[in-house]
Coordinates of C-alpha atoms and ligand atoms in Angstrom, one line a residue:
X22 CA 0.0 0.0 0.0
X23 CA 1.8 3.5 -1.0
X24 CA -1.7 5.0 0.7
X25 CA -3.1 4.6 4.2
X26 CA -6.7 4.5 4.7
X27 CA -7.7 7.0 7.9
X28 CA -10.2 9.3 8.8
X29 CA -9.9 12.9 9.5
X30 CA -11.3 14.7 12.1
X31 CA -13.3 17.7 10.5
X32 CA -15.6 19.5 13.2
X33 CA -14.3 22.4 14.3
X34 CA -11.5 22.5 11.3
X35 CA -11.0 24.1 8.1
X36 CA -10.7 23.0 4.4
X37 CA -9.2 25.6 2.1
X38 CA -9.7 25.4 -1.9
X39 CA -7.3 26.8 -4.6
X40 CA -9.9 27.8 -7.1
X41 CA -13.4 28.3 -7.8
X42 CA -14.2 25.5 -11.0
X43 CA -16.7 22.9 -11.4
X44 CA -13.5 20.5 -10.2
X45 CA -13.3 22.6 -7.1
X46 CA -17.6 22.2 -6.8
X47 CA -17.2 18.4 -6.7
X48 CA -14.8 18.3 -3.9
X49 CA -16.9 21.2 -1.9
X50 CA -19.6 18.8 -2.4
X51 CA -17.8 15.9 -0.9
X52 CA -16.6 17.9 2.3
X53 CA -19.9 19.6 2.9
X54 CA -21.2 16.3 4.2
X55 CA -18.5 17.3 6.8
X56 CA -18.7 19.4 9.9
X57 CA -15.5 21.4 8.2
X58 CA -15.4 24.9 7.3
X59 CA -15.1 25.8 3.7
X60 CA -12.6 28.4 2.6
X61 CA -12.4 29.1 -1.0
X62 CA -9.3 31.2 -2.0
X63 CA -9.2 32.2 -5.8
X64 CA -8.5 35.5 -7.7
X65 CA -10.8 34.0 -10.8
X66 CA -14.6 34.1 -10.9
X67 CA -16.4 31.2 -8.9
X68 CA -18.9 28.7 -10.3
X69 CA -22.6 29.8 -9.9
X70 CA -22.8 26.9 -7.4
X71 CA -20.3 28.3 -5.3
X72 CA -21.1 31.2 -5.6
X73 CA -24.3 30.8 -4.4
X74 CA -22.7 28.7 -1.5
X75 CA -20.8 31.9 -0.2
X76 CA -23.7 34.3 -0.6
X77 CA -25.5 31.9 1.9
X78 CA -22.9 31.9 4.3
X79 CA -22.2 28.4 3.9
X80 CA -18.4 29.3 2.4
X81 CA -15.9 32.2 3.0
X82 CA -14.4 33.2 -0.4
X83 CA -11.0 35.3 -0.8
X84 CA -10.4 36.8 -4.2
X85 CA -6.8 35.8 -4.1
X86 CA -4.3 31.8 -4.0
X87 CA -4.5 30.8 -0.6
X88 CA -1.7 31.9 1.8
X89 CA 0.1 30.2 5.0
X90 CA -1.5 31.8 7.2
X91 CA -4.9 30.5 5.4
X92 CA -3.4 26.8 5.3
X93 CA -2.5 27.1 9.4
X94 CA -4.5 24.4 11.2
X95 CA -6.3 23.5 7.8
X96 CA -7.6 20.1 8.0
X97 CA -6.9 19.6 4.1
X98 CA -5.8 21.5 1.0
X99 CA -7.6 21.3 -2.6
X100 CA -5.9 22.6 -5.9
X101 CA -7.0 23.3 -9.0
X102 CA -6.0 26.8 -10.3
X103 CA -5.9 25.8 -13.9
X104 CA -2.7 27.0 -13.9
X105 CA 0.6 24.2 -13.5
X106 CA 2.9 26.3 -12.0
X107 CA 0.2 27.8 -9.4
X108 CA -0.6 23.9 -8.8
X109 CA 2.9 23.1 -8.3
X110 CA 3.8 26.2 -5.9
X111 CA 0.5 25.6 -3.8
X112 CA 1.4 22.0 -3.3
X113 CA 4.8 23.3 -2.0
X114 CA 3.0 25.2 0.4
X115 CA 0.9 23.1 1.9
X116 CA 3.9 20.7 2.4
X117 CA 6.1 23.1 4.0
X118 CA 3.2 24.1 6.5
X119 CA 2.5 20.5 6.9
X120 CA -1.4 20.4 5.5
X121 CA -2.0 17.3 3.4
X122 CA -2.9 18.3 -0.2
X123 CA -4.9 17.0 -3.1
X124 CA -4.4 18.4 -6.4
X125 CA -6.7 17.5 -8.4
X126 CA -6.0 15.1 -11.9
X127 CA -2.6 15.3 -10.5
X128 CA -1.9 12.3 -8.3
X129 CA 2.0 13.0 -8.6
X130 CA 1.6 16.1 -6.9
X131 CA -1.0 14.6 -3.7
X132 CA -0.7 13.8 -0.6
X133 CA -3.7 12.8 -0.1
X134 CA -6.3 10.9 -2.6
X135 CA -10.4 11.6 -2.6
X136 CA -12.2 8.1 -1.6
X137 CA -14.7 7.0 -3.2
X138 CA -17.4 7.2 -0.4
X139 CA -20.8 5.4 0.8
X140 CA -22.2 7.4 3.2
X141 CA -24.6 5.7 5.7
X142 CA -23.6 8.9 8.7
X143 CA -21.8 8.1 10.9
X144 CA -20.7 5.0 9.6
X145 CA -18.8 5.8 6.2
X146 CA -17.3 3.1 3.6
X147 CA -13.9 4.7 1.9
X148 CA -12.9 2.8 -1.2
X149 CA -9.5 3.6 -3.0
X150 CA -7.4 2.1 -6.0
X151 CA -4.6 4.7 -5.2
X152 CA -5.8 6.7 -8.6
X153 CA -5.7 3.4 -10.4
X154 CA -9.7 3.1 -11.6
X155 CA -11.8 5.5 -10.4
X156 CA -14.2 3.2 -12.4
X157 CA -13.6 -0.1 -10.3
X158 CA -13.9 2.0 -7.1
X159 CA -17.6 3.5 -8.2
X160 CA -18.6 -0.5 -9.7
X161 CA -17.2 -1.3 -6.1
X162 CA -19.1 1.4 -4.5
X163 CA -22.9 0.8 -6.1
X164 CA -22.2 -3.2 -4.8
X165 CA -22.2 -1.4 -1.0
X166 CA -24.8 1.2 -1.3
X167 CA -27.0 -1.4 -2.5
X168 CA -26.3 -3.9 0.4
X169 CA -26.5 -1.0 3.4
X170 CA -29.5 0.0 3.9
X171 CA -30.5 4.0 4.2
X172 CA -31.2 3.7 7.8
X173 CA -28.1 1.7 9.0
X174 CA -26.6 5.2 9.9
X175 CA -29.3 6.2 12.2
X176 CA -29.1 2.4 13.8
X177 CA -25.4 3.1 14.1
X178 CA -26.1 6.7 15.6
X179 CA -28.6 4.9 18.3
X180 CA -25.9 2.3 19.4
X181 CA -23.4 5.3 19.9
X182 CA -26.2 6.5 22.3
X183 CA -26.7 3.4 24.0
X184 CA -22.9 2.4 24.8
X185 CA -22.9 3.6 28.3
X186 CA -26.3 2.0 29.3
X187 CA -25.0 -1.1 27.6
X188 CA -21.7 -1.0 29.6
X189 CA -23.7 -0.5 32.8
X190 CA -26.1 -3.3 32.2
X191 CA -24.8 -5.8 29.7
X192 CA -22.1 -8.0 31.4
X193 CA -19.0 -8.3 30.2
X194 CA -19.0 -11.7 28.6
X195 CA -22.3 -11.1 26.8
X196 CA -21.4 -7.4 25.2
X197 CA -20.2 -8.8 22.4
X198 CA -23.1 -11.2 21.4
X199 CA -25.2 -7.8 22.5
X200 CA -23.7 -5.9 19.5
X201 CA -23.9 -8.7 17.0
X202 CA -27.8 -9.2 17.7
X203 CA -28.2 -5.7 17.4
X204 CA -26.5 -5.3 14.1
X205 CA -27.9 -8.4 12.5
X206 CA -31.0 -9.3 14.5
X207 CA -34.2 -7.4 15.0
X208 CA -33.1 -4.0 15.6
X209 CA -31.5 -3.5 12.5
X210 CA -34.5 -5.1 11.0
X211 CA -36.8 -2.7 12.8
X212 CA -34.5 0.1 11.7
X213 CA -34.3 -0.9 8.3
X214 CA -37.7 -1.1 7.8
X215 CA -38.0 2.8 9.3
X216 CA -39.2 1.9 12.4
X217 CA -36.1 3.5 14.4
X218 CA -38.4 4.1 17.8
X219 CA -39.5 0.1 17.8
X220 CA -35.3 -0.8 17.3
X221 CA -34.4 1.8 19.7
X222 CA -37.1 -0.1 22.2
X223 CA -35.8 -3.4 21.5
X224 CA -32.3 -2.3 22.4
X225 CA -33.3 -1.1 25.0
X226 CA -35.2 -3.8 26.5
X227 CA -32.7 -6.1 26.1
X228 CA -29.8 -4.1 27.9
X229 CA -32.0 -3.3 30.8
X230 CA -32.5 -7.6 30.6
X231 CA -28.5 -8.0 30.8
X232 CA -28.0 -9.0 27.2
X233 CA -29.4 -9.8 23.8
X234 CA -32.4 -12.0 23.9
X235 CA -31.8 -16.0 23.2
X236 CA -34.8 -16.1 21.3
X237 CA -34.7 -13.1 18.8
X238 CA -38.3 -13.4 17.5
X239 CA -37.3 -13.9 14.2
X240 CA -39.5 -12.3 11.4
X241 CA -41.0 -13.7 8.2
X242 CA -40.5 -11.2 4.9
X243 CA -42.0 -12.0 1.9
X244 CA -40.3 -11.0 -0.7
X245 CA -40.5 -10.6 -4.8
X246 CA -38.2 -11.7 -6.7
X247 CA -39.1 -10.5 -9.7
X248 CA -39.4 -12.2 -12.8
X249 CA -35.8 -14.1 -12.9
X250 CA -33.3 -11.4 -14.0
X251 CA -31.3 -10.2 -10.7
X252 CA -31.2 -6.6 -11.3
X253 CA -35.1 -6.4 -11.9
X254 CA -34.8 -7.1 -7.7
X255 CA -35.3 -4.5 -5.3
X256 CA -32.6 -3.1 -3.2
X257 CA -34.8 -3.8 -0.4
X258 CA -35.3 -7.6 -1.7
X259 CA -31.5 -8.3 -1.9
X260 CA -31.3 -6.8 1.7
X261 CA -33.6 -9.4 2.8
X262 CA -32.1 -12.3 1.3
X263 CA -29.1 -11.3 2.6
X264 CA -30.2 -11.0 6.1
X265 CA -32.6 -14.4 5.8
X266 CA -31.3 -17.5 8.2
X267 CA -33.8 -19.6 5.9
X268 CA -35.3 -18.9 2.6
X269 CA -38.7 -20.5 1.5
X270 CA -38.8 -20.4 -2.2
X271 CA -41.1 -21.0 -5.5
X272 CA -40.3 -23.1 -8.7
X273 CA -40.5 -20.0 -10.9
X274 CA -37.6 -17.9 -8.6
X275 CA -34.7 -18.4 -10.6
X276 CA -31.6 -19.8 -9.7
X277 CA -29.9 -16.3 -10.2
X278 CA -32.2 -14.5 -7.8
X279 CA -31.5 -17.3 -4.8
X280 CA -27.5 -16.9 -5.8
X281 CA -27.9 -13.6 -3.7
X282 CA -28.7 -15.1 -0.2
X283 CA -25.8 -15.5 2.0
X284 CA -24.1 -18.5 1.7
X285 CA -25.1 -20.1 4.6
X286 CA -28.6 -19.7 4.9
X287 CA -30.8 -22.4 4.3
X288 CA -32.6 -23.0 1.0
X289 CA -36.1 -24.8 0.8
X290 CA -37.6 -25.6 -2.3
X291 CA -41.8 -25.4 -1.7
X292 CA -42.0 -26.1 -5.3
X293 CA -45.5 -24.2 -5.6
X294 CA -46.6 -23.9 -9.5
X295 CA -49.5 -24.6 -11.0
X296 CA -50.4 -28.3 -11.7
X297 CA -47.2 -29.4 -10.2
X298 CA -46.0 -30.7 -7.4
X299 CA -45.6 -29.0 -3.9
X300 CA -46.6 -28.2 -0.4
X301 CA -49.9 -27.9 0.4
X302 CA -50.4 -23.7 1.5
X303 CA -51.5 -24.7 5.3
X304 CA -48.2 -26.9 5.2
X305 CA -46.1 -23.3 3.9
X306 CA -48.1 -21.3 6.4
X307 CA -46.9 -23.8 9.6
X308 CA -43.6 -23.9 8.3
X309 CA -42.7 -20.4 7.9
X310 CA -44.5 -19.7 10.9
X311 CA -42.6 -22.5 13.3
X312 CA -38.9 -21.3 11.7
X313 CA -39.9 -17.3 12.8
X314 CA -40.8 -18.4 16.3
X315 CA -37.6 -20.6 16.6
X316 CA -35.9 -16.7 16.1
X317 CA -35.1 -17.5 12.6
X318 CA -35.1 -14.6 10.1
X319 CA -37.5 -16.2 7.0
X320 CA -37.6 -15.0 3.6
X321 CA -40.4 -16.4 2.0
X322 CA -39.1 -15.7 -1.6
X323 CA -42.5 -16.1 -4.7
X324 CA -41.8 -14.9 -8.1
X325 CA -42.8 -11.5 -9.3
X326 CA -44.6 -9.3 -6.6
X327 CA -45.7 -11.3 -3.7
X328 CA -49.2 -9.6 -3.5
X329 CA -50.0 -11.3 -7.1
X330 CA -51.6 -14.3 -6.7
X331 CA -49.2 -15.5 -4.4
X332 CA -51.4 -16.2 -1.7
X333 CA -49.6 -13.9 0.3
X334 CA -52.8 -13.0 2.3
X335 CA -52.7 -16.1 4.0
X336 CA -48.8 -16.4 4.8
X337 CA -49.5 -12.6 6.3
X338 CA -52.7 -13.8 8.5
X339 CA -51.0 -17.3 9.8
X340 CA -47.7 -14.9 10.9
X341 CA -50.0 -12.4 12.5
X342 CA -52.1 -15.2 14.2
X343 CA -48.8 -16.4 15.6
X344 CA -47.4 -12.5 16.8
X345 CA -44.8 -12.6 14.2
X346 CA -43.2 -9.4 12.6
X347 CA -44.2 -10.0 9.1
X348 CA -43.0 -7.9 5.6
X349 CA -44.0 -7.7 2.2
X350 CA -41.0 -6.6 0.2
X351 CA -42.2 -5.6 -3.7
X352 CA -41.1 -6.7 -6.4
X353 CA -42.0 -6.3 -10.1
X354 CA -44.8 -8.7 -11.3
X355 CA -45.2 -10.7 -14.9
X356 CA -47.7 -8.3 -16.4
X357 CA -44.7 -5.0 -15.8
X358 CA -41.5 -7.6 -17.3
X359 CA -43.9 -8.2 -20.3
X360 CA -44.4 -5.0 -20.9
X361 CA -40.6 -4.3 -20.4
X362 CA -40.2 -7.4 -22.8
X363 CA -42.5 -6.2 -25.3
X364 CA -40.9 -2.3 -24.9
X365 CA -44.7 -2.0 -24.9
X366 CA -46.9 0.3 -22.3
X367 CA -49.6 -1.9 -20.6
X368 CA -51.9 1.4 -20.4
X369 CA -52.0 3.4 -23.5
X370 CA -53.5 6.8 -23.6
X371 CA -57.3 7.2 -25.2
X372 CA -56.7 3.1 -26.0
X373 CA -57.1 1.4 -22.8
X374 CA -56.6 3.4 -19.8
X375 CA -57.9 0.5 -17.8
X376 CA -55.7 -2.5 -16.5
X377 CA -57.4 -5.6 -15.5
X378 CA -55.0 -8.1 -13.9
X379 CA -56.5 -11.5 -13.9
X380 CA -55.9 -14.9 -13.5
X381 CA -57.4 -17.7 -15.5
X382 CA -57.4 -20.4 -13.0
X383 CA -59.5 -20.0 -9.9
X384 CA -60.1 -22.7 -7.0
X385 CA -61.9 -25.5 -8.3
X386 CA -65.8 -25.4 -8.6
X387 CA -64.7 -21.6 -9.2
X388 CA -65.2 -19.4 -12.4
X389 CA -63.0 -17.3 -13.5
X390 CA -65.9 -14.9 -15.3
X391 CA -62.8 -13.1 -17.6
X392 CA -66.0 -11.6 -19.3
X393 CA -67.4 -9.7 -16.5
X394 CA -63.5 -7.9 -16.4
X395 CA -63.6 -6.7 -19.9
X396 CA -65.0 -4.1 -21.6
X397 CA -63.8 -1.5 -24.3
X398 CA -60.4 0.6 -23.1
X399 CA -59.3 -2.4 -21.1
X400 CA -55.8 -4.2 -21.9
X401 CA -56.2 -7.7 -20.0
X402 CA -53.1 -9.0 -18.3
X403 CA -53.8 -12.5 -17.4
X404 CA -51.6 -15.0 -15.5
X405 CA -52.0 -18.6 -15.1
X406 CA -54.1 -19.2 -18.6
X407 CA -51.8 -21.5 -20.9
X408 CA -53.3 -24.5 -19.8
X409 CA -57.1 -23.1 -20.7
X410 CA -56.4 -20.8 -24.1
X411 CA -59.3 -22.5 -26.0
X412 CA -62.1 -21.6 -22.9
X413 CA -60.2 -18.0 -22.1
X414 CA -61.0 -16.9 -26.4
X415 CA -64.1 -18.4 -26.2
X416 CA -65.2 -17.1 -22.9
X417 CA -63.9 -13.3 -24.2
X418 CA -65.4 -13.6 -27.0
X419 CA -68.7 -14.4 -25.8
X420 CA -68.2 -11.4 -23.5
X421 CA -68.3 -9.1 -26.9
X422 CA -64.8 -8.5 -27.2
X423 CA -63.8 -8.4 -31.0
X424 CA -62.1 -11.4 -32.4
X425 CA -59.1 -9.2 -33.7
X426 CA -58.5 -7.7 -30.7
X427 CA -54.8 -8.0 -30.1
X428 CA -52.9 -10.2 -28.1
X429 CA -49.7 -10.7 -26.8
X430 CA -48.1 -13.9 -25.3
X431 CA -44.6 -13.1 -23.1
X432 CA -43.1 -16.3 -21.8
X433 CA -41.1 -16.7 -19.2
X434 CA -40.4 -12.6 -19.3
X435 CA -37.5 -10.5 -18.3
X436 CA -35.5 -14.1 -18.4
X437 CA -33.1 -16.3 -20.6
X438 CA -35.7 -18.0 -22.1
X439 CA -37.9 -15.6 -23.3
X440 CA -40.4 -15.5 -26.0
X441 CA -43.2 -13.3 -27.1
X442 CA -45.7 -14.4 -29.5
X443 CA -48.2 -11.7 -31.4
X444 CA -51.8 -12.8 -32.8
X445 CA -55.6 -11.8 -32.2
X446 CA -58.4 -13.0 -29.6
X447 CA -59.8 -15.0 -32.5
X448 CA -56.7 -17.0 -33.0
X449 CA -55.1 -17.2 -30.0
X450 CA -55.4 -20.6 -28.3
X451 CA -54.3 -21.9 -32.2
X452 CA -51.3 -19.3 -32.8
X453 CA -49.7 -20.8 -29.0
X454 CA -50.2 -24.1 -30.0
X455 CA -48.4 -23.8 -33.0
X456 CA -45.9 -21.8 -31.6
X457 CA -45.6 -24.4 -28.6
X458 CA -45.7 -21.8 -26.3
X459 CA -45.9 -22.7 -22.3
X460 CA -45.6 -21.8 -18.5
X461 CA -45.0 -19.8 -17.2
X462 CA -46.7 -16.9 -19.4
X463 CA -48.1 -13.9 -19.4
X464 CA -51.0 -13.3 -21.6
X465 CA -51.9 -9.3 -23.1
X466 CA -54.9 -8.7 -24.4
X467 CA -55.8 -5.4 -25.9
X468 CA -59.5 -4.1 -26.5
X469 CA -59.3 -0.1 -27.1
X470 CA -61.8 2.5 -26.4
X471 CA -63.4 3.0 -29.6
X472 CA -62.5 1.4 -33.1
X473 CA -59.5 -1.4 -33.5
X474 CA -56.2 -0.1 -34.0
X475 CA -55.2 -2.0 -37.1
X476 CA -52.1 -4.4 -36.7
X477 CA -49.1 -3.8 -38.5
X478 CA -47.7 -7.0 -40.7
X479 CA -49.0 -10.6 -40.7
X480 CA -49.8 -12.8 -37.6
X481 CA -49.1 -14.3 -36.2
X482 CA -45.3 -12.8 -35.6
X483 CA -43.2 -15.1 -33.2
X484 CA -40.1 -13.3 -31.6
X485 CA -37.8 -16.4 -29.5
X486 CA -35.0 -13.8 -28.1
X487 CA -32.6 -15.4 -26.3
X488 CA -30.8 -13.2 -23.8
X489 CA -27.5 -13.8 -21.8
X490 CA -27.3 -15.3 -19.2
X491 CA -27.9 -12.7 -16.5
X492 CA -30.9 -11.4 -18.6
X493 CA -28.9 -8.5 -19.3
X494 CA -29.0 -7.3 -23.2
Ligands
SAH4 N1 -46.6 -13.3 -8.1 C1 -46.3 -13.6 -9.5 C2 -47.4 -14.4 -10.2 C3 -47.5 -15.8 -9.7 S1 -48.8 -16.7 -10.4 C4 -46.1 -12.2 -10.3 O1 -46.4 -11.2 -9.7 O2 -45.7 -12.2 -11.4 C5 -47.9 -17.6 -11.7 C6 -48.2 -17.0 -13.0 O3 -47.5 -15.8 -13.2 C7 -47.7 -17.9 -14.2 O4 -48.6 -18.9 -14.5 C8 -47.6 -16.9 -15.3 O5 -48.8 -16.6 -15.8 C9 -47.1 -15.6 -14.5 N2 -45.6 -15.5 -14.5 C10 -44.8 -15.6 -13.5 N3 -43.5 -15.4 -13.9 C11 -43.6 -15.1 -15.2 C12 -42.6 -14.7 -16.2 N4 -41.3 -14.6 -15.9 N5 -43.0 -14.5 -17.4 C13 -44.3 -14.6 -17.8 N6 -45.3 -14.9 -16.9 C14 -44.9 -15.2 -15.6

């Protein structure tokens, strides 16, 4: 390592700047998170931005270089006067009154180098490459700001609070277990979920009782996964299955999804998909619920948005029933990654500004009663039809809806093995037999306001697109 990674004290300290540029901004951006003062020394006009910034008060400006007796006690010096020799006498400076100094695009003539920073206040991730790519540290940096959640600061903040009555009621032995439950346990899953007075409580609690519970009341979340690709997952969703002891998962979550859960948390396959074998729900709901009350933390992981048809309601009421914290993490359902998939809006002004998610399969005995859903200006997003095409057309059609009304079919959207098939209402069960389309699939169907939008070319148009692995394109 030619650098050392440390942290510098800023309250109560000043930073001076050598110029007033949009490079100088940048860094004044950086160290305004700080507690520092700002002191920008330049003869030359300043940026609008910084301007504004002295105006307010927020920054003292003097219209000349920076001198020693600015740079005495000055926590850090900036440079970029546009000018080399300037630069190169400045750096001089600072070194002779002994302030560390950063000139900017000049790494030969630093002291010190700019991090690249995640800032969760007061806890703060520094990543450097020593000026050897800037673009690996910000890659390196969106990995970490994704994985520390916003409010992981404000837990950190409360612990700094709590460290005395911790010390005065948390034996010895047991302070270290104390911190790890808080970080990992429920108060950072309180906190992370915003609810900073119910993790300050917990904390609490549990000093004044000598040490972190034994039993930690584990949680259930349940959690979309989206429809396969890992970065159509939510920030939150990948904090989950990071923090999950045990993860409860569906046929359709792909493989790349589960990949994110730590490595030693347990995987359980529930194998729920239509037709096909799998836990009975009332097995799912007893399951979930026992893990939760053995203080496990339970992801219950269902493909696309867990509050489409994912019996969710259920998994909710059986963890209530029991008194256990329970989640519902987003995530983006089948009918949004067609769409995505098609580059196609599932609303479309004046056309159909109505969206009727349905699903074709009910409980049995049950009708589904598609008809009653559609009307004119209505695009029909229907999940869990492939196995009924022929009765879906007919029952549609008997509802009035024209037989060239269009339709879309999205398999297995947003993943590797994608494929979209075009055609009309009047065709449809015969165009996906043809094309030999299955499960799982999303099915569009488009009946406008007023008239039929004619289609463009000859149905019906197959598109098989297969994507990377990693569903990226
Ligand atoms: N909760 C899920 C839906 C589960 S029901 C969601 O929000 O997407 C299962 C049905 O969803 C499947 O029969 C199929 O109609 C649809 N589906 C799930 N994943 C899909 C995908 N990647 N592409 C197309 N349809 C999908």
């Amino acid at each position: 390592m030619k650098t050392f990674p440390m942290f510098l004290r800023m309250d109560g300290r000043r930073v001076v700047f050598a110029g007033g540029s949009e490079e100088i901004a940048r860094k004044i951006r950086l160290i305004r998170r700080t507690e520092a003062a700002i002191l920008i020394c330049t003869p030359d006009p300043l940026v609008p931005e910084l301007a504004v910034l002295v105006a307010a008060g927020d920054a003292v400006h003097h219209p000349r270089w920076p001198d020693a007796r600015d740079l005495a006690g000055a926590a850090l010096l900036f440079v970029a006067t546009g000018d080399d020799a300037t630069d190169v006498e400045l750096a001089q400076l600072a070194r002779r009154v002994g302030v560390p100094v950063n000139v900017v695009d000049r790494p030969d003539l630093c002291d010190a180098y700019t991090p690249c920073i995640v800032d969760r206040d007061p806890v703060v991730v520094a990543i450097g490459t020593e000026g050897t790519a800037p673009v690996l540290a910000r890659q390196i940096r969106a990995g970490i700001e994704a994985t520390l959640e916003p409010g992981l600061g404000r837990l950190a903040a409360l612990a700094g609070r709590m460290r005395g009555m911790v010390e005065d009621h948390v034996p010895k032995h047991r302070r270290r277990a104390f911190w790890e439950w808080a970080f990992a346990g429920r108060p950072r899953h309180l906190q992370a979920k915003g609810d900073g007075a119910g993790a300050a409580i917990t904390l609490r609690d549990a000093a004044l009782s000598g040490g972190a519970p034994d039993r930690d009341g584990g949680w259930i979340a349940l959690v979309g996964a989206g429809p396969g690709a890992r970065d159509l997952l939510t920030l939150r969703a990948m904090q989950r299955l990071q923090q999950a002891d045990v993860i409860f998962y569906d046929r359709l979550v792909d493989p790349e999804v589960l990949d994110l859960a730590r490595r030693d948390a347990d995987r359980v396959f529930v194998g729920k998909e239509v037709g096909a074998h799998s836990w009975p729900q009332d097995q799912i709901n007893a399951t979930i619920v026992a893990a939760a009350w053995r203080g496990l933390r339970v992801v219950r992981l269902k493909s696309g948005d867990p509050s489409v048809f994912g019996r969710a309601c259920e998994e909710i009421e059986a963890a209530r029933a029991a008194g256990i914290a329970v989640e519902l993490v987003p995530g983006i359902t089948a009918a949004s990654a067609a769409a995505a998939s098609l580059t196609r809006a599932l609303t479309e002004r004046q056309a159909t500004e109505r969206l009727v998610v349905a699903t074709a399969t009910c409980k049995p005995g049950d009708r589904a009663d598609l008809g009653a859903a559609f009307a004119p200006g209505t695009t029909l997003a229907l999940y869990m039809a492939m196995h009924r095409l022929a009765e879906v057309e007919a029952e549609l059609i008997a509802a009035g809806a024209p037989r060239h009304c269009e339709v879309e079919f999205v398999q297995q959207a947003g993943s590797a093995g994608e494929r979209i098939l075009r055609s009309t209402l009047g065709r449809m069960a015969a165009d996906a037999a043809v094309a030999g389309l299955r499960n799982p699939a999303v099915i569009l169907v488009r009946w406008p306001k007023e008239g039929m939008v004619e289609l463009a070319g000859d149905l019906p148009r197959l598109r098989d697109r297969p994507l990377a692995v990693g569903g990226t394109r």
